[in-house]
PDB file of C-alpha atoms in Angstrom:
ATOM      1  CA  UNK A   1     117.622 125.972  68.720  1.00 45.00           C
ATOM      2  CA  UNK A   2     115.355 123.659  70.899  1.00 49.00           C
ATOM      3  CA  UNK A   3     114.802 121.180  68.049  1.00 49.00           C
ATOM      4  CA  UNK A   4     118.720 121.092  67.353  1.00 49.00           C
ATOM      5  CA  UNK A   5     119.528 120.426  70.922  1.00 49.00           C
ATOM      6  CA  UNK A   6     116.910 117.616  70.974  1.00 48.00           C
ATOM      7  CA  UNK A   7     118.565 116.086  67.929  1.00 48.00           C
ATOM      8  CA  UNK A   8     121.913 116.281  69.470  1.00 47.00           C
ATOM      9  CA  UNK A   9     120.665 114.588  72.680  1.00 49.00           C
ATOM     10  CA  UNK A  10     118.981 111.823  70.495  1.00 78.00           C
ATOM     11  CA  UNK A  11     122.328 111.182  68.549  1.00 89.00           C
ATOM     12  CA  UNK A  12     124.454 110.465  71.446  1.00 91.00           C
ATOM     13  CA  UNK A  13     121.583 108.589  73.423  1.00 91.00           C
ATOM     14  CA  UNK A  14     121.287 106.430  70.042  1.00 91.00           C
ATOM     15  CA  UNK A  15     125.062 105.781  69.949  1.00 93.00           C
ATOM     16  CA  UNK A  16     125.076 104.909  73.571  1.00 92.00           C
ATOM     17  CA  UNK A  17     122.283 102.440  73.168  1.00 92.00           C
ATOM     18  CA  UNK A  18     124.032 100.737  70.061  1.00 92.00           C
ATOM     19  CA  UNK A  19     127.124 100.232  72.339  1.00 93.00           C
ATOM     20  CA  UNK A  20     125.054  99.230  75.408  1.00 89.00           C
ATOM     21  CA  UNK A  21     123.191  96.547  73.236  1.00 90.00           C
ATOM     22  CA  UNK A  22     126.566  95.045  72.007  1.00 93.00           C
ATOM     23  CA  UNK A  23     127.844  94.778  75.477  1.00 89.00           C
ATOM     24  CA  UNK A  24     124.663  93.229  76.987  1.00 84.00           C
ATOM     25  CA  UNK A  25     124.419  90.867  74.140  1.00 88.00           C
ATOM     26  CA  UNK A  26     128.061  89.715  74.673  1.00 88.00           C
ATOM     27  CA  UNK A  27     129.285  91.096  71.259  1.00 92.00           C
ATOM     28  CA  UNK A  28     131.608  93.330  73.373  1.00 93.00           C
ATOM     29  CA  UNK A  29     133.132  91.519  76.218  1.00 90.00           C
ATOM     30  CA  UNK A  30     134.995  92.513  79.388  1.00 87.00           C
ATOM     31  CA  UNK A  31     138.141  94.053  78.664  1.00 91.00           C
ATOM     32  CA  UNK A  32     137.381  94.992  74.964  1.00 93.00           C
ATOM     33  CA  UNK A  33     138.409  98.551  73.804  1.00 93.00           C
ATOM     34  CA  UNK A  34     135.582 100.652  72.445  1.00 94.00           C
ATOM     35  CA  UNK A  35     136.727 102.778  69.265  1.00 93.00           C
ATOM     36  CA  UNK A  36     138.609 105.821  69.855  1.00 93.00           C
ATOM     37  CA  UNK A  37     136.614 109.081  69.775  1.00 91.00           C
ATOM     38  CA  UNK A  38     138.329 110.221  66.633  1.00 91.00           C
ATOM     39  CA  UNK A  39     137.640 107.074  64.973  1.00 92.00           C
ATOM     40  CA  UNK A  40     133.998 107.366  65.311  1.00 92.00           C
ATOM     41  CA  UNK A  41     133.786 110.939  64.205  1.00 91.00           C
ATOM     42  CA  UNK A  42     135.838 110.215  61.153  1.00 92.00           C
ATOM     43  CA  UNK A  43     133.179 107.319  60.534  1.00 92.00           C
ATOM     44  CA  UNK A  44     130.476 109.841  60.736  1.00 89.00           C
ATOM     45  CA  UNK A  45     129.183 108.677  64.248  1.00 88.00           C
ATOM     46  CA  UNK A  46     128.724 112.194  65.168  1.00 87.00           C
ATOM     47  CA  UNK A  47     130.912 115.211  66.662  1.00 91.00           C
ATOM     48  CA  UNK A  48     133.447 114.940  69.449  1.00 92.00           C
ATOM     49  CA  UNK A  49     130.853 116.290  71.744  1.00 92.00           C
ATOM     50  CA  UNK A  50     128.295 113.652  70.697  1.00 91.00           C
ATOM     51  CA  UNK A  51     130.570 110.787  71.266  1.00 91.00           C
ATOM     52  CA  UNK A  52     132.086 111.951  74.569  1.00 90.00           C
ATOM     53  CA  UNK A  53     128.288 112.333  75.707  1.00 91.00           C
ATOM     54  CA  UNK A  54     127.659 108.675  74.658  1.00 91.00           C
ATOM     55  CA  UNK A  55     130.702 107.288  76.417  1.00 91.00           C
ATOM     56  CA  UNK A  56     129.950 109.428  79.629  1.00 87.00           C
ATOM     57  CA  UNK A  57     126.434 107.682  79.485  1.00 86.00           C
ATOM     58  CA  UNK A  58     128.018 104.310  79.092  1.00 88.00           C
ATOM     59  CA  UNK A  59     130.403 104.928  82.119  1.00 84.00           C
ATOM     60  CA  UNK A  60     127.742 106.306  84.237  1.00 79.00           C
ATOM     61  CA  UNK A  61     125.451 103.234  83.526  1.00 77.00           C
ATOM     62  CA  UNK A  62     128.310 100.939  84.722  1.00 77.00           C
ATOM     63  CA  UNK A  63     129.122  99.325  81.333  1.00 85.00           C
ATOM     64  CA  UNK A  64     132.320 100.791  80.419  1.00 86.00           C
ATOM     65  CA  UNK A  65     135.274 102.197  82.211  1.00 83.00           C
ATOM     66  CA  UNK A  66     137.601 105.033  80.946  1.00 86.00           C
ATOM     67  CA  UNK A  67     141.432 105.035  81.494  1.00 85.00           C
ATOM     68  CA  UNK A  68     142.825 108.269  81.164  1.00 84.00           C
ATOM     69  CA  UNK A  69     145.319 108.512  78.290  1.00 84.00           C
ATOM     70  CA  UNK A  70     144.423 104.702  77.137  1.00 88.00           C
ATOM     71  CA  UNK A  71     141.006 104.603  76.182  1.00 90.00           C
ATOM     72  CA  UNK A  72     137.546 103.343  77.111  1.00 92.00           C
ATOM     73  CA  UNK A  73     136.877  99.495  77.986  1.00 90.00           C
ATOM     74  CA  UNK A  74     133.928  97.134  78.736  1.00 91.00           C
ATOM     75  CA  UNK A  75     133.563  96.595  82.173  1.00 82.00           C
ATOM     76  CA  UNK A  76     132.744  93.284  83.775  1.00 77.00           C
ATOM     77  CA  UNK A  77     128.869  93.229  83.575  1.00 76.00           C
ATOM     78  CA  UNK A  78     127.095  93.074  87.092  1.00 76.00           C
ATOM     79  CA  UNK A  79     123.995  91.230  87.839  1.00 77.00           C
ATOM     80  CA  UNK A  80     120.964  93.529  87.493  1.00 81.00           C
ATOM     81  CA  UNK A  81     118.374  93.252  90.129  1.00 86.00           C
ATOM     82  CA  UNK A  82     114.637  94.096  89.901  1.00 88.00           C
ATOM     83  CA  UNK A  83     112.980  94.971  93.278  1.00 90.00           C
ATOM     84  CA  UNK A  84     109.110  94.415  93.200  1.00 88.00           C
ATOM     85  CA  UNK A  85     108.304  95.454  96.636  1.00 87.00           C
ATOM     86  CA  UNK A  86     104.638  94.589  96.665  1.00 87.00           C
ATOM     87  CA  UNK A  87     105.054  90.979  95.571  1.00 89.00           C
ATOM     88  CA  UNK A  88     108.422  90.750  97.600  1.00 92.00           C
ATOM     89  CA  UNK A  89     106.821  91.682 100.878  1.00 94.00           C
ATOM     90  CA  UNK A  90     103.684  89.539 100.668  1.00 93.00           C
ATOM     91  CA  UNK A  91     105.959  86.587  99.454  1.00 94.00           C
ATOM     92  CA  UNK A  92     108.062  87.108 102.647  1.00 94.00           C
ATOM     93  CA  UNK A  93     104.910  87.325 104.940  1.00 95.00           C
ATOM     94  CA  UNK A  94     103.713  84.020 103.483  1.00 95.00           C
ATOM     95  CA  UNK A  95     106.902  82.230 103.605  1.00 94.00           C
ATOM     96  CA  UNK A  96     106.998  83.169 107.282  1.00 94.00           C
ATOM     97  CA  UNK A  97     104.414  80.787 108.213  1.00 93.00           C
ATOM     98  CA  UNK A  98     106.198  77.788 106.271  1.00 94.00           C
ATOM     99  CA  UNK A  99     108.321  75.044 108.261  1.00 93.00           C
ATOM    100  CA  UNK A 100     112.197  75.825 108.649  1.00 93.00           C
ATOM    101  CA  UNK A 101     112.985  73.130 106.005  1.00 90.00           C
ATOM    102  CA  UNK A 102     110.878  75.179 103.337  1.00 91.00           C
ATOM    103  CA  UNK A 103     112.033  78.573 104.631  1.00 91.00           C
ATOM    104  CA  UNK A 104     115.732  77.916 104.350  1.00 89.00           C
ATOM    105  CA  UNK A 105     115.272  76.459 100.734  1.00 84.00           C
ATOM    106  CA  UNK A 106     115.306  79.943  99.330  1.00 83.00           C
ATOM    107  CA  UNK A 107     115.188  83.597 100.273  1.00 87.00           C
ATOM    108  CA  UNK A 108     114.044  86.862  98.676  1.00 87.00           C
ATOM    109  CA  UNK A 109     117.656  87.541  97.476  1.00 88.00           C
ATOM    110  CA  UNK A 110     117.809  84.142  95.761  1.00 87.00           C
ATOM    111  CA  UNK A 111     114.210  84.897  94.291  1.00 86.00           C
ATOM    112  CA  UNK A 112     115.233  88.299  92.924  1.00 86.00           C
ATOM    113  CA  UNK A 113     118.612  87.428  91.651  1.00 85.00           C
ATOM    114  CA  UNK A 114     117.767  83.995  90.289  1.00 84.00           C
ATOM    115  CA  UNK A 115     120.952  82.640  92.140  1.00 85.00           C
ATOM    116  CA  UNK A 116     121.026  79.617  94.333  1.00 84.00           C
ATOM    117  CA  UNK A 117     122.149  80.008  98.046  1.00 83.00           C
ATOM    118  CA  UNK A 118     125.658  78.623  97.562  1.00 85.00           C
ATOM    119  CA  UNK A 119     126.193  81.325  94.707  1.00 87.00           C
ATOM    120  CA  UNK A 120     125.626  84.037  97.336  1.00 89.00           C
ATOM    121  CA  UNK A 121     127.789  85.250 100.058  1.00 91.00           C
ATOM    122  CA  UNK A 122     126.135  86.739 103.063  1.00 92.00           C
ATOM    123  CA  UNK A 123     127.741  89.117 105.648  1.00 95.00           C
ATOM    124  CA  UNK A 124     126.145  90.483 108.865  1.00 97.00           C
ATOM    125  CA  UNK A 125     127.526  92.592 111.768  1.00 97.00           C
ATOM    126  CA  UNK A 126     125.384  93.187 114.712  1.00 98.00           C
ATOM    127  CA  UNK A 127     125.962  95.710 117.437  1.00 98.00           C
ATOM    128  CA  UNK A 128     124.159  97.785 120.116  1.00 98.00           C
ATOM    129  CA  UNK A 129     123.584 101.515 119.637  1.00 98.00           C
ATOM    130  CA  UNK A 130     122.043 104.375 121.411  1.00 98.00           C
ATOM    131  CA  UNK A 131     119.027 105.776 119.261  1.00 98.00           C
ATOM    132  CA  UNK A 132     120.106 108.991 117.398  1.00 97.00           C
ATOM    133  CA  UNK A 133     117.261 111.555 117.621  1.00 97.00           C
ATOM    134  CA  UNK A 134     116.482 110.639 114.090  1.00 97.00           C
ATOM    135  CA  UNK A 135     115.730 106.977 114.972  1.00 98.00           C
ATOM    136  CA  UNK A 136     114.411 107.776 118.141  1.00 98.00           C
ATOM    137  CA  UNK A 137     111.665 109.751 116.499  1.00 98.00           C
ATOM    138  CA  UNK A 138     110.840 107.230 114.127  1.00 98.00           C
ATOM    139  CA  UNK A 139     110.238 104.409 116.791  1.00 98.00           C
ATOM    140  CA  UNK A 140     108.759 107.108 119.025  1.00 98.00           C
ATOM    141  CA  UNK A 141     111.146 106.629 122.058  1.00 98.00           C
ATOM    142  CA  UNK A 142     113.378 108.653 123.813  1.00 98.00           C
ATOM    143  CA  UNK A 143     116.962 109.526 122.213  1.00 97.00           C
ATOM    144  CA  UNK A 144     119.538 107.295 123.673  1.00 98.00           C
ATOM    145  CA  UNK A 145     117.159 104.095 123.723  1.00 98.00           C
ATOM    146  CA  UNK A 146     119.071 101.007 123.300  1.00 98.00           C
ATOM    147  CA  UNK A 147     118.768  99.796 119.790  1.00 98.00           C
ATOM    148  CA  UNK A 148     119.998  96.689 117.878  1.00 98.00           C
ATOM    149  CA  UNK A 149     121.830  97.860 114.743  1.00 98.00           C
ATOM    150  CA  UNK A 150     122.425  95.285 111.940  1.00 98.00           C
ATOM    151  CA  UNK A 151     124.689  95.821 108.982  1.00 98.00           C
ATOM    152  CA  UNK A 152     124.132  93.409 105.891  1.00 96.00           C
ATOM    153  CA  UNK A 153     126.092  93.017 102.892  1.00 94.00           C
ATOM    154  CA  UNK A 154     125.257  90.388 100.186  1.00 91.00           C
ATOM    155  CA  UNK A 155     127.242  89.527  97.196  1.00 90.00           C
ATOM    156  CA  UNK A 156     127.268  87.202  94.322  1.00 88.00           C
ATOM    157  CA  UNK A 157     130.192  84.729  94.676  1.00 85.00           C
ATOM    158  CA  UNK A 158     131.468  85.655  91.062  1.00 80.00           C
ATOM    159  CA  UNK A 159     131.357  89.230  91.505  1.00 80.00           C
ATOM    160  CA  UNK A 160     133.340  91.525  93.929  1.00 77.00           C
ATOM    161  CA  UNK A 161     130.699  94.244  94.513  1.00 87.00           C
ATOM    162  CA  UNK A 162     127.953  93.611  96.627  1.00 91.00           C
ATOM    163  CA  UNK A 163     124.250  93.755  95.629  1.00 92.00           C
ATOM    164  CA  UNK A 164     123.192  95.918  98.464  1.00 94.00           C
ATOM    165  CA  UNK A 165     124.334  97.685 101.672  1.00 96.00           C
ATOM    166  CA  UNK A 166     121.747  97.322 104.489  1.00 97.00           C
ATOM    167  CA  UNK A 167     121.420  99.026 107.769  1.00 98.00           C
ATOM    168  CA  UNK A 168     118.731  97.779 110.158  1.00 98.00           C
ATOM    169  CA  UNK A 169     117.311  99.023 113.569  1.00 98.00           C
ATOM    170  CA  UNK A 170     115.110  97.307 116.087  1.00 98.00           C
ATOM    171  CA  UNK A 171     114.372  98.133 119.603  1.00 98.00           C
ATOM    172  CA  UNK A 172     116.905  96.204 121.817  1.00 98.00           C
ATOM    173  CA  UNK A 173     114.192  95.350 124.304  1.00 98.00           C
ATOM    174  CA  UNK A 174     112.054  93.869 121.559  1.00 98.00           C
ATOM    175  CA  UNK A 175     114.818  91.820 120.022  1.00 98.00           C
ATOM    176  CA  UNK A 176     115.994  90.477 123.203  1.00 98.00           C
ATOM    177  CA  UNK A 177     112.844  88.550 123.715  1.00 98.00           C
ATOM    178  CA  UNK A 178     114.429  85.937 121.393  1.00 98.00           C
ATOM    179  CA  UNK A 179     118.121  85.660 122.312  1.00 97.00           C
ATOM    180  CA  UNK A 180     118.651  84.201 118.817  1.00 98.00           C
ATOM    181  CA  UNK A 181     117.949  87.536 117.301  1.00 98.00           C
ATOM    182  CA  UNK A 182     120.904  88.981 118.865  1.00 98.00           C
ATOM    183  CA  UNK A 183     123.368  86.478 117.114  1.00 97.00           C
ATOM    184  CA  UNK A 184     124.639  87.581 113.711  1.00 97.00           C
ATOM    185  CA  UNK A 185     125.877  83.980 113.511  1.00 95.00           C
ATOM    186  CA  UNK A 186     122.276  82.852 112.763  1.00 95.00           C
ATOM    187  CA  UNK A 187     122.354  84.939 109.457  1.00 94.00           C
ATOM    188  CA  UNK A 188     121.095  84.557 106.984  1.00 92.00           C
ATOM    189  CA  UNK A 189     118.099  83.893 108.939  1.00 95.00           C
ATOM    190  CA  UNK A 190     115.461  81.678 107.142  1.00 93.00           C
ATOM    191  CA  UNK A 191     112.484  83.536 106.621  1.00 93.00           C
ATOM    192  CA  UNK A 192     113.996  87.097 106.879  1.00 94.00           C
ATOM    193  CA  UNK A 193     112.934  89.970 109.173  1.00 96.00           C
ATOM    194  CA  UNK A 194     109.351  89.046 108.849  1.00 97.00           C
ATOM    195  CA  UNK A 195     109.897  85.679 110.346  1.00 97.00           C
ATOM    196  CA  UNK A 196     112.389  86.961 113.078  1.00 97.00           C
ATOM    197  CA  UNK A 197     109.561  89.627 114.375  1.00 98.00           C
ATOM    198  CA  UNK A 198     107.165  86.484 114.295  1.00 97.00           C
ATOM    199  CA  UNK A 199     109.355  84.952 116.960  1.00 97.00           C
ATOM    200  CA  UNK A 200     108.843  87.774 119.309  1.00 98.00           C
ATOM    201  CA  UNK A 201     104.922  87.809 118.759  1.00 97.00           C
ATOM    202  CA  UNK A 202     105.043  90.665 116.071  1.00 98.00           C
ATOM    203  CA  UNK A 203     103.007  90.242 112.874  1.00 97.00           C
ATOM    204  CA  UNK A 204     103.814  92.890 110.276  1.00 97.00           C
ATOM    205  CA  UNK A 205     100.717  94.433 108.961  1.00 97.00           C
ATOM    206  CA  UNK A 206     102.126  97.132 106.782  1.00 97.00           C
ATOM    207  CA  UNK A 207     105.494  98.035 105.106  1.00 96.00           C
ATOM    208  CA  UNK A 208     106.264 101.470 103.740  1.00 96.00           C
ATOM    209  CA  UNK A 209     109.008 102.271 101.104  1.00 96.00           C
ATOM    210  CA  UNK A 210     110.493 105.682 100.494  1.00 96.00           C
ATOM    211  CA  UNK A 211     112.730 105.838  97.589  1.00 96.00           C
ATOM    212  CA  UNK A 212     115.321 108.463  96.820  1.00 97.00           C
ATOM    213  CA  UNK A 213     118.590 108.958  95.042  1.00 96.00           C
ATOM    214  CA  UNK A 214     121.878 110.820  96.220  1.00 96.00           C
ATOM    215  CA  UNK A 215     125.731 110.764  95.289  1.00 95.00           C
ATOM    216  CA  UNK A 216     127.507 108.064  97.114  1.00 96.00           C
ATOM    217  CA  UNK A 217     129.828 108.518  99.893  1.00 96.00           C
ATOM    218  CA  UNK A 218     133.547 107.595  98.999  1.00 94.00           C
ATOM    219  CA  UNK A 219     133.244 104.490 101.107  1.00 94.00           C
ATOM    220  CA  UNK A 220     129.924 103.551  99.291  1.00 95.00           C
ATOM    221  CA  UNK A 221     131.434 104.196  95.834  1.00 92.00           C
ATOM    222  CA  UNK A 222     134.400 102.018  96.649  1.00 92.00           C
ATOM    223  CA  UNK A 223     132.383  99.091  98.200  1.00 93.00           C
ATOM    224  CA  UNK A 224     130.047  99.019  95.379  1.00 93.00           C
ATOM    225  CA  UNK A 225     132.658  99.720  92.631  1.00 88.00           C
ATOM    226  CA  UNK A 226     130.557 102.547  91.104  1.00 88.00           C
ATOM    227  CA  UNK A 227     131.686 104.549  88.001  1.00 82.00           C
ATOM    228  CA  UNK A 228     132.274 108.261  88.604  1.00 80.00           C
ATOM    229  CA  UNK A 229     128.911 109.967  88.384  1.00 82.00           C
ATOM    230  CA  UNK A 230     126.810 106.991  89.354  1.00 88.00           C
ATOM    231  CA  UNK A 231     124.175 107.734  91.906  1.00 93.00           C
ATOM    232  CA  UNK A 232     122.927 105.504  94.490  1.00 96.00           C
ATOM    233  CA  UNK A 233     119.279 104.532  95.473  1.00 96.00           C
ATOM    234  CA  UNK A 234     118.312 104.977  99.115  1.00 97.00           C
ATOM    235  CA  UNK A 235     115.382 102.788 100.169  1.00 97.00           C
ATOM    236  CA  UNK A 236     113.957 103.583 103.572  1.00 98.00           C
ATOM    237  CA  UNK A 237     111.947 100.593 104.564  1.00 97.00           C
ATOM    238  CA  UNK A 238     109.771 100.819 107.663  1.00 98.00           C
ATOM    239  CA  UNK A 239     107.825  97.503 109.005  1.00 98.00           C
ATOM    240  CA  UNK A 240     105.001  98.107 111.077  1.00 98.00           C
ATOM    241  CA  UNK A 241     102.989  95.791 113.336  1.00 97.00           C
ATOM    242  CA  UNK A 242      99.440  95.139 113.010  1.00 97.00           C
ATOM    243  CA  UNK A 243      98.812  97.341 115.859  1.00 96.00           C
ATOM    244  CA  UNK A 244     100.396 100.227 114.117  1.00 96.00           C
ATOM    245  CA  UNK A 245     103.849 100.530 115.864  1.00 97.00           C
ATOM    246  CA  UNK A 246     107.103 100.468 114.096  1.00 98.00           C
ATOM    247  CA  UNK A 247     108.862  97.070 114.601  1.00 98.00           C
ATOM    248  CA  UNK A 248     111.881  97.412 112.175  1.00 98.00           C
ATOM    249  CA  UNK A 249     113.408 100.256 110.051  1.00 98.00           C
ATOM    250  CA  UNK A 250     116.081  99.868 107.687  1.00 98.00           C
ATOM    251  CA  UNK A 251     117.948 101.785 104.928  1.00 98.00           C
ATOM    252  CA  UNK A 252     118.939  99.971 101.861  1.00 97.00           C
ATOM    253  CA  UNK A 253     121.797 101.221  99.675  1.00 97.00           C
ATOM    254  CA  UNK A 254     121.501  99.982  96.054  1.00 96.00           C
ATOM    255  CA  UNK A 255     123.775 100.838  93.138  1.00 94.00           C
ATOM    256  CA  UNK A 256     122.124 102.841  90.851  1.00 92.00           C
ATOM    257  CA  UNK A 257     123.750 101.367  87.793  1.00 87.00           C
ATOM    258  CA  UNK A 258     122.287  97.931  88.279  1.00 88.00           C
ATOM    259  CA  UNK A 259     119.176  98.276  90.454  1.00 92.00           C
ATOM    260  CA  UNK A 260     115.632  98.752  89.364  1.00 90.00           C
ATOM    261  CA  UNK A 261     112.400  99.199  91.421  1.00 91.00           C
ATOM    262  CA  UNK A 262     109.286  98.161  89.974  1.00 90.00           C
ATOM    263  CA  UNK A 263     105.670  98.873  91.719  1.00 87.00           C
ATOM    264  CA  UNK A 264     102.419  97.392  90.604  1.00 87.00           C
ATOM    265  CA  UNK A 265      99.701  99.366  92.182  1.00 86.00           C
ATOM    266  CA  UNK A 266      96.167  98.013  91.751  1.00 85.00           C
ATOM    267  CA  UNK A 267      93.400 100.681  91.482  1.00 89.00           C
ATOM    268  CA  UNK A 268      89.866 100.422  92.708  1.00 89.00           C
ATOM    269  CA  UNK A 269      87.279 100.135  89.870  1.00 91.00           C
ATOM    270  CA  UNK A 270      84.851 102.893  89.273  1.00 93.00           C
ATOM    271  CA  UNK A 271      81.316 102.259  90.376  1.00 92.00           C
ATOM    272  CA  UNK A 272      79.090 100.748  87.722  1.00 86.00           C
ATOM    273  CA  UNK A 273      75.762 102.352  86.787  1.00 70.00           C
TER     274      UNK A 273
END
C-alpha cells in the first residue's frame, strides 16, 4: 500500500512539474488554458485524482488559476525573490558607511529582484502607537511605551501584487533623536534601516531572523493576490545594537508561492592533529 501511494504521489508531482516547466519557459503563457482533466486522463496522463492533484499543486504554487465551470488557466507569472539573509545584512551594513550618492544608487530590494529603482514602487506609512504587551516585552519596556510604527509595501511597477508587506517598530524616543526618521516622505531611505539607526548613534551588531509559515488573513490574501491554499512566510527580524539592546523589530510578510529563503552557514573546522 505504501509503495502504491508513493507511486501515485510521484505521478501527480511529475505531471505538475511538466506543466510548471512549460509555464516558466514561456511555452505556456498568461491566459493559456491547460487541457481539461478528462482530456489528460483519456491521453493516459493519469487518473482523475492524479490530474486534480497536479492542478491543485500548480494553483497553490501560483502558476495557474482555476475558474469554476470553465477550466484552468495560466496566471501572470510573478517575480520570484530569493532572500539571502546573511549576505543581505552584511551588504546593508557595509553600504551604510558609503556617501549618500552611492547609497541612493541601489537598495537591497533592487539587489534581490534585479530591478532598477524606477521599476519599483515604494509605499510607506508611519504612525505612533502604544507598545502592546508583546512588543513591549521584546524591547524590554513597559506596555504602552510610545513606539514609531512603520508599514512598508514594495511592488514591481509591472505587477499589481506587492513583493512583501513589512511592519516595523522602533522606540519613538530613539527615532526622535533624528526628526527625519519620523517623516515617511523620506522613504525609500538610502541605506535602509541600518543607516537610519546609524544617524541616531546606533551600530547594528547582530540580526536574528525567525521564519515561520501560516495561512494568510483575508486582507493579506487579497493584497498579495494569493491562490487558495497558498501560505505566507512570516519573517520576524530583530536588529540588535552592539551593546545587545533591541534597536528595531519588524515582521516581513512574504508570499509563499514566489519567495525563497536561502541561508549559507559557515561551520568551524575540526582541529587538525
